mmCIF file of C-alpha atoms and ligand atoms in Angstrom:
data_model
loop_
_atom_site.group_PDB
_atom_site.id
_atom_site.type_symbol
_atom_site.label_atom_id
_atom_site.label_comp_id
_atom_site.label_asym_id
_atom_site.label_seq_id
_atom_site.Cartn_x
_atom_site.Cartn_y
_atom_site.Cartn_z
ATOM 1 C CA MET A 1 -59.788 -140.593 -122.289
ATOM 2 C CA ILE A 2 -57.417 -137.668 -122.110
ATOM 3 C CA ALA A 3 -53.848 -138.719 -121.402
ATOM 4 C CA GLN A 4 -52.633 -137.530 -118.051
ATOM 5 C CA GLN A 5 -50.438 -134.428 -118.127
ATOM 6 C CA ARG A 6 -47.096 -135.052 -116.425
ATOM 7 C CA PRO A 7 -44.950 -131.911 -116.569
ATOM 8 C CA ARG A 8 -42.193 -133.841 -114.794
ATOM 9 C CA ARG A 9 -41.387 -135.670 -118.073
ATOM 10 C CA LEU A 10 -39.678 -132.499 -119.197
ATOM 11 C CA ARG A 11 -37.594 -132.279 -116.023
ATOM 12 C CA LEU A 12 -36.185 -135.787 -116.003
ATOM 13 C CA SER A 13 -32.646 -135.081 -117.169
ATOM 14 C CA ALA A 14 -30.330 -132.119 -117.435
ATOM 15 C CA GLN A 15 -30.507 -132.366 -121.215
ATOM 16 C CA ILE A 16 -34.298 -132.281 -121.490
ATOM 17 C CA ARG A 17 -34.388 -129.384 -119.043
ATOM 18 C CA ARG A 18 -31.863 -127.604 -121.229
ATOM 19 C CA LEU A 19 -33.861 -128.354 -124.373
ATOM 20 C CA THR A 20 -37.076 -126.919 -122.938
ATOM 21 C CA ARG A 21 -35.534 -123.939 -121.124
ATOM 22 C CA GLU A 22 -37.423 -120.717 -121.893
ATOM 23 C CA THR A 23 -34.868 -118.160 -120.772
ATOM 24 C CA THR A 24 -31.110 -118.254 -121.040
ATOM 25 C CA LEU A 25 -28.333 -116.195 -119.569
ATOM 26 C CA SER A 26 -25.063 -115.561 -121.334
ATOM 27 C CA PRO A 27 -22.040 -113.316 -120.741
ATOM 28 C CA ALA A 28 -23.268 -111.348 -123.769
ATOM 29 C CA ASP A 29 -26.206 -110.136 -121.644
ATOM 30 C CA LEU A 30 -24.024 -108.551 -118.978
ATOM 31 C CA ILE A 31 -22.553 -105.095 -118.397
ATOM 32 C CA ALA A 32 -19.815 -104.652 -115.782
ATOM 33 C CA PRO A 33 -19.717 -101.451 -113.689
ATOM 34 C CA LEU A 34 -16.275 -99.987 -112.893
ATOM 35 C CA PHE A 35 -15.353 -97.285 -110.360
ATOM 36 C CA VAL A 36 -12.423 -95.164 -111.452
ATOM 37 C CA ARG A 37 -10.345 -92.760 -109.384
ATOM 38 C CA TYR A 38 -7.094 -90.813 -109.510
ATOM 39 C CA GLY A 39 -3.809 -92.242 -108.314
ATOM 40 C CA HIS A 40 -1.436 -94.964 -109.318
ATOM 41 C CA GLY A 41 -1.589 -98.642 -108.466
ATOM 42 C CA VAL A 42 -4.882 -98.043 -106.638
ATOM 43 C CA ARG A 43 -7.145 -101.021 -106.058
ATOM 44 C CA ASN A 44 -9.318 -99.989 -103.095
ATOM 45 C CA PRO A 45 -11.709 -102.732 -102.020
ATOM 46 C CA ILE A 46 -15.248 -101.468 -101.490
ATOM 47 C CA ARG A 47 -16.200 -102.749 -98.047
ATOM 48 C CA SER A 48 -19.899 -103.287 -98.658
ATOM 49 C CA MET A 49 -19.395 -104.812 -102.112
ATOM 50 C CA PRO A 50 -17.096 -107.833 -101.839
ATOM 51 C CA GLY A 51 -14.971 -108.299 -104.960
ATOM 52 C CA GLN A 52 -15.507 -104.707 -106.193
ATOM 53 C CA PHE A 53 -12.791 -102.059 -106.218
ATOM 54 C CA GLN A 54 -12.102 -98.417 -106.913
ATOM 55 C CA LEU A 55 -9.415 -98.585 -109.604
ATOM 56 C CA SER A 56 -6.873 -96.091 -110.851
ATOM 57 C CA ILE A 57 -6.448 -95.613 -114.593
ATOM 58 C CA ASP A 58 -3.352 -97.841 -114.805
ATOM 59 C CA GLN A 59 -5.424 -100.808 -113.558
ATOM 60 C CA LEU A 60 -7.977 -100.496 -116.358
ATOM 61 C CA PRO A 61 -6.188 -102.168 -119.292
ATOM 62 C CA ALA A 62 -5.845 -105.481 -117.432
ATOM 63 C CA GLU A 63 -9.389 -105.181 -116.082
ATOM 64 C CA ALA A 64 -10.756 -104.488 -119.569
ATOM 65 C CA ARG A 65 -8.886 -107.446 -121.051
ATOM 66 C CA THR A 66 -10.249 -109.799 -118.364
ATOM 67 C CA ILE A 67 -13.802 -108.573 -118.878
ATOM 68 C CA ALA A 68 -13.598 -108.857 -122.673
ATOM 69 C CA SER A 69 -12.024 -112.306 -122.499
ATOM 70 C CA LEU A 70 -15.026 -113.498 -120.482
ATOM 71 C CA GLY A 71 -17.330 -112.506 -123.353
ATOM 72 C CA ILE A 72 -18.823 -109.468 -121.598
ATOM 73 C CA PRO A 73 -19.496 -106.833 -124.285
ATOM 74 C CA ALA A 74 -19.605 -103.637 -122.216
ATOM 75 C CA VAL A 75 -18.525 -101.752 -119.120
ATOM 76 C CA ILE A 76 -20.168 -98.741 -117.480
ATOM 77 C CA LEU A 77 -17.900 -96.183 -115.860
ATOM 78 C CA PHE A 78 -18.344 -94.188 -112.659
ATOM 79 C CA GLY A 79 -15.730 -91.533 -111.979
ATOM 80 C CA ILE A 80 -14.541 -90.126 -108.691
ATOM 81 C CA PRO A 81 -13.123 -86.663 -109.353
ATOM 82 C CA GLU A 82 -10.136 -84.967 -107.794
ATOM 83 C CA HIS A 83 -12.210 -82.019 -106.752
ATOM 84 C CA LYS A 84 -15.932 -81.501 -106.129
ATOM 85 C CA ASP A 85 -17.742 -78.172 -106.473
ATOM 86 C CA ALA A 86 -21.245 -76.710 -106.638
ATOM 87 C CA CYS A 87 -21.703 -77.454 -110.353
ATOM 88 C CA GLY A 88 -19.592 -80.606 -110.727
ATOM 89 C CA THR A 89 -17.368 -78.896 -113.305
ATOM 90 C CA GLU A 90 -14.880 -81.752 -113.464
ATOM 91 C CA ASN A 91 -17.470 -83.905 -115.236
ATOM 92 C CA ALA A 92 -17.055 -81.733 -118.333
ATOM 93 C CA ARG A 93 -13.262 -81.551 -118.314
ATOM 94 C CA PRO A 94 -11.732 -83.129 -121.448
ATOM 95 C CA ASP A 95 -8.854 -84.367 -119.264
ATOM 96 C CA GLY A 96 -11.171 -85.461 -116.422
ATOM 97 C CA ILE A 97 -11.226 -88.909 -114.875
ATOM 98 C CA ILE A 98 -13.740 -90.423 -117.319
ATOM 99 C CA PRO A 99 -12.109 -89.278 -120.582
ATOM 100 C CA GLN A 100 -8.818 -90.649 -119.226
ATOM 101 C CA ALA A 101 -10.470 -93.949 -118.324
ATOM 102 C CA ILE A 102 -12.109 -94.250 -121.751
ATOM 103 C CA ASP A 103 -8.745 -93.643 -123.375
ATOM 104 C CA ALA A 104 -7.050 -96.346 -121.334
ATOM 105 C CA ILE A 105 -9.783 -98.921 -121.981
ATOM 106 C CA LYS A 106 -10.068 -98.221 -125.703
ATOM 107 C CA ALA A 107 -6.291 -98.410 -126.106
ATOM 108 C CA ALA A 108 -6.269 -101.843 -124.450
ATOM 109 C CA VAL A 109 -9.456 -103.339 -125.935
ATOM 110 C CA PRO A 110 -10.813 -101.202 -128.775
ATOM 111 C CA ASP A 111 -14.031 -103.159 -129.252
ATOM 112 C CA LEU A 112 -15.101 -103.329 -125.605
ATOM 113 C CA LEU A 113 -18.130 -101.024 -125.416
ATOM 114 C CA VAL A 114 -17.750 -98.169 -122.971
ATOM 115 C CA ILE A 115 -20.856 -96.655 -121.394
ATOM 116 C CA SER A 116 -20.501 -93.396 -119.521
ATOM 117 C CA ASP A 117 -22.845 -92.984 -116.554
ATOM 118 C CA MET A 118 -23.846 -89.378 -116.991
ATOM 119 C CA CYS A 119 -24.669 -87.802 -113.652
ATOM 120 C CA PHE A 120 -23.358 -85.108 -111.342
ATOM 121 C CA CYS A 121 -23.714 -86.732 -107.928
ATOM 122 C CA GLU A 122 -20.077 -87.882 -107.836
ATOM 123 C CA TYR A 123 -18.888 -84.435 -108.928
ATOM 124 C CA THR A 124 -20.893 -82.010 -106.801
ATOM 125 C CA ASP A 125 -19.855 -80.987 -103.278
ATOM 126 C CA HIS A 126 -23.458 -81.543 -102.092
ATOM 127 C CA GLY A 127 -23.772 -84.981 -103.747
ATOM 128 C CA HIS A 128 -26.986 -84.217 -105.649
ATOM 129 C CA CYS A 129 -27.462 -85.168 -109.303
ATOM 130 C CA GLY A 130 -27.457 -81.606 -110.628
ATOM 131 C CA ILE A 131 -27.295 -77.952 -109.685
ATOM 132 C CA ILE A 132 -28.960 -77.225 -106.371
ATOM 133 C CA ASN A 133 -30.628 -73.951 -105.467
ATOM 134 C CA ARG A 134 -28.344 -72.821 -102.642
ATOM 135 C CA GLU A 135 -27.934 -69.222 -101.548
ATOM 136 C CA GLY A 136 -24.491 -68.058 -102.650
ATOM 137 C CA ASP A 137 -24.145 -70.610 -105.475
ATOM 138 C CA PRO A 138 -23.826 -69.519 -109.141
ATOM 139 C CA HIS A 139 -27.379 -70.298 -110.309
ATOM 140 C CA TYR A 140 -29.277 -69.247 -107.153
ATOM 141 C CA GLN A 141 -32.853 -68.121 -107.800
ATOM 142 C CA ALA A 142 -34.429 -66.467 -104.775
ATOM 143 C CA HIS A 143 -38.020 -67.269 -105.806
ATOM 144 C CA LEU A 144 -37.364 -71.034 -105.863
ATOM 145 C CA PRO A 145 -37.155 -73.273 -102.789
ATOM 146 C CA GLU A 146 -33.775 -73.703 -101.102
ATOM 147 C CA GLY A 147 -32.415 -77.171 -101.994
ATOM 148 C CA TYR A 148 -34.477 -77.462 -105.195
ATOM 149 C CA LEU A 149 -32.677 -79.201 -108.067
ATOM 150 C CA LEU A 150 -32.521 -76.610 -110.862
ATOM 151 C CA ASN A 151 -33.661 -78.656 -113.833
ATOM 152 C CA ASP A 152 -32.809 -76.659 -116.928
ATOM 153 C CA PRO A 153 -29.421 -75.289 -115.847
ATOM 154 C CA THR A 154 -28.543 -78.924 -115.097
ATOM 155 C CA LEU A 155 -29.568 -79.927 -118.640
ATOM 156 C CA ALA A 156 -26.988 -77.549 -120.083
ATOM 157 C CA LEU A 157 -24.248 -79.138 -117.948
ATOM 158 C CA LEU A 158 -25.358 -82.665 -118.878
ATOM 159 C CA ALA A 159 -25.268 -81.783 -122.566
ATOM 160 C CA GLU A 160 -21.776 -80.302 -122.266
ATOM 161 C CA ALA A 161 -20.331 -83.235 -120.309
ATOM 162 C CA SER A 162 -21.970 -85.788 -122.650
ATOM 163 C CA VAL A 163 -20.261 -84.249 -125.668
ATOM 164 C CA ILE A 164 -16.901 -84.397 -123.841
ATOM 165 C CA HIS A 165 -17.345 -88.069 -122.913
ATOM 166 C CA ALA A 166 -18.577 -88.990 -126.407
ATOM 167 C CA ARG A 167 -15.648 -87.189 -128.045
ATOM 168 C CA ALA A 168 -13.353 -89.138 -125.722
ATOM 169 C CA GLY A 169 -14.783 -92.316 -127.221
ATOM 170 C CA ALA A 170 -17.753 -93.366 -125.085
ATOM 171 C CA ASP A 171 -19.999 -95.574 -127.225
ATOM 172 C CA LEU A 172 -23.080 -94.895 -125.129
ATOM 173 C CA ILE A 173 -24.079 -92.089 -122.801
ATOM 174 C CA ALA A 174 -26.258 -93.201 -119.901
ATOM 175 C CA PRO A 175 -27.925 -90.255 -118.175
ATOM 176 C CA SER A 176 -28.869 -91.386 -114.669
ATOM 177 C CA GLY A 177 -30.044 -88.268 -112.872
ATOM 178 C CA MET A 178 -33.807 -88.379 -113.644
ATOM 179 C CA ILE A 179 -33.628 -84.764 -114.810
ATOM 180 C CA ASP A 180 -36.670 -83.854 -116.945
ATOM 181 C CA GLY A 181 -35.662 -83.534 -120.598
ATOM 182 C CA MET A 182 -32.187 -85.035 -120.119
ATOM 183 C CA VAL A 183 -32.385 -87.382 -123.095
ATOM 184 C CA GLY A 184 -33.526 -84.680 -125.526
ATOM 185 C CA ALA A 185 -30.916 -82.181 -124.341
ATOM 186 C CA ILE A 186 -28.114 -84.742 -124.678
ATOM 187 C CA ARG A 187 -29.324 -86.004 -128.085
ATOM 188 C CA GLN A 188 -29.455 -82.472 -129.428
ATOM 189 C CA ALA A 189 -25.985 -81.604 -128.150
ATOM 190 C CA LEU A 190 -24.444 -84.812 -129.498
ATOM 191 C CA ASP A 191 -26.014 -84.306 -132.920
ATOM 192 C CA ALA A 192 -24.946 -80.667 -133.057
ATOM 193 C CA ASP A 193 -21.380 -81.831 -132.431
ATOM 194 C CA GLY A 194 -21.434 -84.458 -135.202
ATOM 195 C CA LEU A 195 -21.793 -87.284 -132.681
ATOM 196 C CA GLN A 196 -24.920 -88.767 -134.228
ATOM 197 C CA HIS A 197 -23.445 -92.277 -133.862
ATOM 198 C CA THR A 198 -23.257 -92.107 -130.055
ATOM 199 C CA ALA A 199 -26.179 -93.974 -128.487
ATOM 200 C CA ILE A 200 -28.178 -93.022 -125.408
ATOM 201 C CA MET A 201 -29.033 -95.599 -122.768
ATOM 202 C CA SER A 202 -31.491 -93.759 -120.568
ATOM 203 C CA TYR A 203 -31.991 -94.527 -116.904
ATOM 204 C CA ALA A 204 -35.597 -93.876 -117.850
ATOM 205 C CA VAL A 205 -37.173 -95.462 -114.794
ATOM 206 C CA LYS A 206 -35.037 -94.949 -111.728
ATOM 207 C CA TYR A 207 -36.583 -95.208 -108.299
ATOM 208 C CA ALA A 208 -35.592 -93.382 -105.112
ATOM 209 C CA SER A 209 -34.316 -96.603 -103.605
ATOM 210 C CA ALA A 210 -32.753 -97.766 -100.362
ATOM 211 C CA PHE A 211 -30.756 -100.280 -102.408
ATOM 212 C CA TYR A 212 -28.211 -97.697 -103.620
ATOM 213 C CA GLY A 213 -26.545 -97.545 -100.195
ATOM 214 C CA PRO A 214 -23.292 -99.404 -100.957
ATOM 215 C CA PHE A 215 -22.853 -97.549 -104.277
ATOM 216 C CA ARG A 216 -22.756 -94.229 -102.491
ATOM 217 C CA GLU A 217 -19.772 -95.486 -100.529
ATOM 218 C CA ALA A 218 -18.168 -96.840 -103.717
ATOM 219 C CA ALA A 219 -18.705 -93.657 -105.732
ATOM 220 C CA GLU A 220 -18.323 -91.309 -102.749
ATOM 221 C CA SER A 221 -21.607 -89.672 -103.696
ATOM 222 C CA PRO A 222 -24.044 -89.625 -100.748
ATOM 223 C CA PRO A 223 -26.237 -86.489 -100.740
ATOM 224 C CA ALA A 224 -24.969 -84.064 -98.082
ATOM 225 C CA PHE A 225 -28.549 -83.083 -97.197
ATOM 226 C CA GLY A 226 -32.032 -84.317 -98.024
ATOM 227 C CA ASP A 227 -32.573 -87.267 -100.361
ATOM 228 C CA ARG A 228 -33.210 -87.823 -104.058
ATOM 229 C CA ALA A 229 -37.004 -88.106 -103.844
ATOM 230 C CA GLN A 230 -37.569 -84.751 -105.616
ATOM 231 C CA TYR A 231 -36.127 -86.251 -108.838
ATOM 232 C CA GLN A 232 -36.066 -90.068 -108.560
ATOM 233 C CA MET A 233 -39.344 -92.006 -108.738
ATOM 234 C CA ASP A 234 -41.572 -93.089 -105.889
ATOM 235 C CA PRO A 235 -41.272 -96.897 -105.450
ATOM 236 C CA SER A 236 -45.079 -97.139 -105.339
ATOM 237 C CA ASN A 237 -45.573 -96.093 -108.962
ATOM 238 C CA ARG A 238 -45.892 -98.257 -112.047
ATOM 239 C CA ARG A 239 -47.999 -96.180 -114.466
ATOM 240 C CA GLU A 240 -45.557 -93.343 -113.968
ATOM 241 C CA ALA A 241 -42.799 -95.681 -115.179
ATOM 242 C CA LEU A 242 -44.622 -96.016 -118.502
ATOM 243 C CA LYS A 243 -44.902 -92.243 -118.693
ATOM 244 C CA GLU A 244 -41.179 -91.750 -117.994
ATOM 245 C CA ALA A 245 -40.230 -94.358 -120.599
ATOM 246 C CA ALA A 246 -42.522 -92.828 -123.223
ATOM 247 C CA LEU A 247 -41.027 -89.369 -122.623
ATOM 248 C CA ASP A 248 -37.495 -90.700 -123.084
ATOM 249 C CA VAL A 249 -38.461 -92.609 -126.225
ATOM 250 C CA ALA A 250 -39.953 -89.419 -127.664
ATOM 251 C CA GLN A 251 -36.707 -87.593 -126.899
ATOM 252 C CA GLY A 252 -34.613 -90.174 -128.745
ATOM 253 C CA ALA A 253 -33.510 -92.761 -126.189
ATOM 254 C CA ASP A 254 -32.022 -95.824 -127.896
ATOM 255 C CA LEU A 255 -32.219 -98.118 -124.856
ATOM 256 C CA LEU A 256 -34.348 -97.927 -121.719
ATOM 257 C CA MET A 257 -33.243 -98.891 -118.254
ATOM 258 C CA VAL A 258 -35.138 -99.876 -115.127
ATOM 259 C CA LYS A 259 -33.342 -99.534 -111.798
ATOM 260 C CA PRO A 260 -33.151 -101.264 -109.314
ATOM 261 C CA ALA A 261 -34.000 -104.658 -110.807
ATOM 262 C CA MET A 262 -35.282 -107.278 -108.366
ATOM 263 C CA PRO A 263 -37.854 -105.181 -106.500
ATOM 264 C CA TYR A 264 -39.153 -103.860 -109.869
ATOM 265 C CA LEU A 265 -39.582 -106.962 -112.048
ATOM 266 C CA ASP A 266 -43.176 -105.972 -112.816
ATOM 267 C CA VAL A 267 -41.941 -102.648 -114.174
ATOM 268 C CA ILE A 268 -39.381 -104.379 -116.413
ATOM 269 C CA SER A 269 -42.107 -106.584 -117.799
ATOM 270 C CA GLU A 270 -44.481 -103.631 -118.398
ATOM 271 C CA LEU A 271 -41.778 -101.763 -120.320
ATOM 272 C CA ARG A 272 -40.976 -104.895 -122.306
ATOM 273 C CA ARG A 273 -44.585 -105.021 -123.497
ATOM 274 C CA ALA A 274 -44.925 -101.292 -124.116
ATOM 275 C CA HIS A 275 -41.738 -100.611 -126.103
ATOM 276 C CA PRO A 276 -39.768 -102.443 -128.791
ATOM 277 C CA HIS A 277 -36.570 -100.810 -127.502
ATOM 278 C CA PRO A 278 -33.905 -102.904 -125.814
ATOM 279 C CA ILE A 279 -34.536 -102.938 -122.065
ATOM 280 C CA ALA A 280 -31.689 -102.907 -119.577
ATOM 281 C CA ALA A 281 -32.069 -103.613 -115.866
ATOM 282 C CA TYR A 282 -29.621 -102.483 -113.210
ATOM 283 C CA GLN A 283 -29.076 -104.973 -110.423
ATOM 284 C CA VAL A 284 -27.823 -102.358 -107.992
ATOM 285 C CA SER A 285 -25.256 -102.331 -105.225
ATOM 286 C CA GLY A 286 -27.706 -103.193 -102.437
ATOM 287 C CA GLU A 287 -29.009 -106.216 -104.336
ATOM 288 C CA TYR A 288 -25.421 -107.423 -104.787
ATOM 289 C CA ALA A 289 -24.525 -106.695 -101.152
ATOM 290 C CA MET A 290 -27.574 -108.581 -99.817
ATOM 291 C CA ILE A 291 -26.756 -111.729 -101.735
ATOM 292 C CA HIS A 292 -23.126 -111.553 -100.633
ATOM 293 C CA ALA A 293 -24.019 -110.908 -97.004
ATOM 294 C CA ALA A 294 -26.398 -113.845 -96.828
ATOM 295 C CA ALA A 295 -23.870 -116.090 -98.551
ATOM 296 C CA ALA A 296 -21.093 -114.987 -96.191
ATOM 297 C CA ASN A 297 -23.309 -116.084 -93.313
ATOM 298 C CA GLY A 298 -23.783 -119.474 -94.919
ATOM 299 C CA TRP A 299 -27.493 -118.811 -95.401
ATOM 300 C CA ILE A 300 -27.612 -119.087 -99.203
ATOM 301 C CA ASP A 301 -25.302 -120.384 -101.908
ATOM 302 C CA LEU A 302 -23.626 -117.408 -103.607
ATOM 303 C CA GLN A 303 -23.356 -118.802 -107.119
ATOM 304 C CA ARG A 304 -26.844 -120.293 -107.274
ATOM 305 C CA ALA A 305 -28.508 -117.249 -105.739
ATOM 306 C CA ALA A 306 -26.643 -114.831 -108.009
ATOM 307 C CA LEU A 307 -27.442 -116.763 -111.185
ATOM 308 C CA GLU A 308 -31.081 -117.230 -110.127
ATOM 309 C CA SER A 309 -31.403 -113.485 -109.521
ATOM 310 C CA LEU A 310 -30.014 -112.766 -113.005
ATOM 311 C CA ILE A 311 -32.201 -115.295 -114.816
ATOM 312 C CA GLY A 312 -35.234 -113.861 -112.984
ATOM 313 C CA ILE A 313 -34.415 -110.389 -114.259
ATOM 314 C CA LYS A 314 -34.089 -111.715 -117.815
ATOM 315 C CA ARG A 315 -37.305 -113.734 -117.518
ATOM 316 C CA ALA A 316 -39.117 -110.541 -116.508
ATOM 317 C CA GLY A 317 -38.112 -109.087 -119.879
ATOM 318 C CA ALA A 318 -34.689 -107.476 -119.586
ATOM 319 C CA ASP A 319 -32.418 -107.885 -122.604
ATOM 320 C CA MET A 320 -29.308 -106.964 -120.645
ATOM 321 C CA ILE A 321 -28.287 -106.559 -117.028
ATOM 322 C CA LEU A 322 -25.879 -104.149 -115.417
ATOM 323 C CA THR A 323 -24.544 -106.149 -112.521
ATOM 324 C CA TYR A 324 -21.579 -106.341 -110.158
ATOM 325 C CA PHE A 325 -21.828 -110.114 -110.671
ATOM 326 C CA ALA A 326 -20.865 -109.703 -114.360
ATOM 327 C CA ARG A 327 -17.360 -111.145 -114.084
ATOM 328 C CA ASP A 328 -18.282 -113.929 -111.651
ATOM 329 C CA ALA A 329 -21.400 -114.856 -113.596
ATOM 330 C CA ALA A 330 -19.533 -114.977 -116.904
ATOM 331 C CA HIS A 331 -16.975 -117.186 -115.244
ATOM 332 C CA TRP A 332 -19.629 -119.483 -113.763
ATOM 333 C CA LEU A 333 -21.434 -119.719 -117.098
ATOM 334 C CA ALA A 334 -18.280 -120.689 -118.999
HETATM 335 C C1 PBG B 1 -25.811 -91.890 -110.107
HETATM 336 C C2 PBG B 1 -26.049 -93.333 -109.920
HETATM 337 C C3 PBG B 1 -26.407 -94.041 -108.762
HETATM 338 C C4 PBG B 1 -26.373 -95.400 -109.119
HETATM 339 C C5 PBG B 1 -26.041 -95.466 -110.464
HETATM 340 N N1 PBG B 1 -25.869 -94.179 -110.958
HETATM 341 C C6 PBG B 1 -26.613 -93.595 -107.371
HETATM 342 C C7 PBG B 1 -27.813 -92.860 -106.944
HETATM 343 O O1 PBG B 1 -28.723 -92.564 -107.708
HETATM 344 O O2 PBG B 1 -27.824 -92.524 -105.772
HETATM 345 C C8 PBG B 1 -26.637 -96.553 -108.189
HETATM 346 C C9 PBG B 1 -26.028 -97.839 -108.600
HETATM 347 C C10 PBG B 1 -25.977 -98.876 -107.531
HETATM 348 O O3 PBG B 1 -26.515 -98.735 -106.424
HETATM 349 O O4 PBG B 1 -25.383 -99.913 -107.823
HETATM 350 N N2 PBG B 1 -26.917 -91.096 -110.070
#
């Protein structure tokens, strides 16, 4: 007679559950996003993202030390410029907000990894992720549709700004605009400048998502017209995610990202199977805001729900998670 299977034997105590656990979460898996702006002594709370702030440069050393002391290996930076224009020129200024932020962080904690989110939406006056075909603007091409994102002129700007951020000390460049050819253009520019050691974390699979809402308040980057559907992916598509990832791998991406995370766990798991590259998942602002909002209403437990969301993302196949819960989670896990 076959002995009866009783899976509950392996759930009897905390220790046996720990022994048989298939997926683990550690502070080493987490990347903390930071929003940086001009000013002094600035710590602006972001209304829709409890516990998150826009910080001025002088706040970064203490922030970096706290993050590093929790065992979190990396931060990703989003800059809010002094001045926005049609081409987002401040993104490529050697004394711009991001190079200054990198300086401050590296001076305080040299081995904390700094990732630069490489996009133009915070820097352009129209809030799109690159140069837009607008009558009167520098790159206007009459034969192309009004409002069209001009792909290749944007590549040149991305390449230029990436070199500036890498020279300032960014360890990884993370292009997030879903511009065709962005990884190749950045790789080429970095190599030509002797920056062959700077890695590229590509937002390879980024969907046109409703879950970015709170971020656009935090980064002051909502599009002034239209939406991002002409460059970000349609949420209905999974095979296209494999295509996007393969293109970025061919262009030299070192790490691949899927974004958002929770609504796209199947995509994370497909990429995990298809590529040996490290896979990052971005638990975005709306995912964070939802969990906080429900917890604030007393409908779910904040800590348990946050940690469950993170372990689910890892179980799907992510090696690392960009999350606004990074500090809290590291603290809870300690
Ligand atoms: C910039 C960028 C966005 C996010 C990360 N990089 C905004 C967007 O695409 O609109 C969203 C992050 C979040 O919602 O937490 N392109």
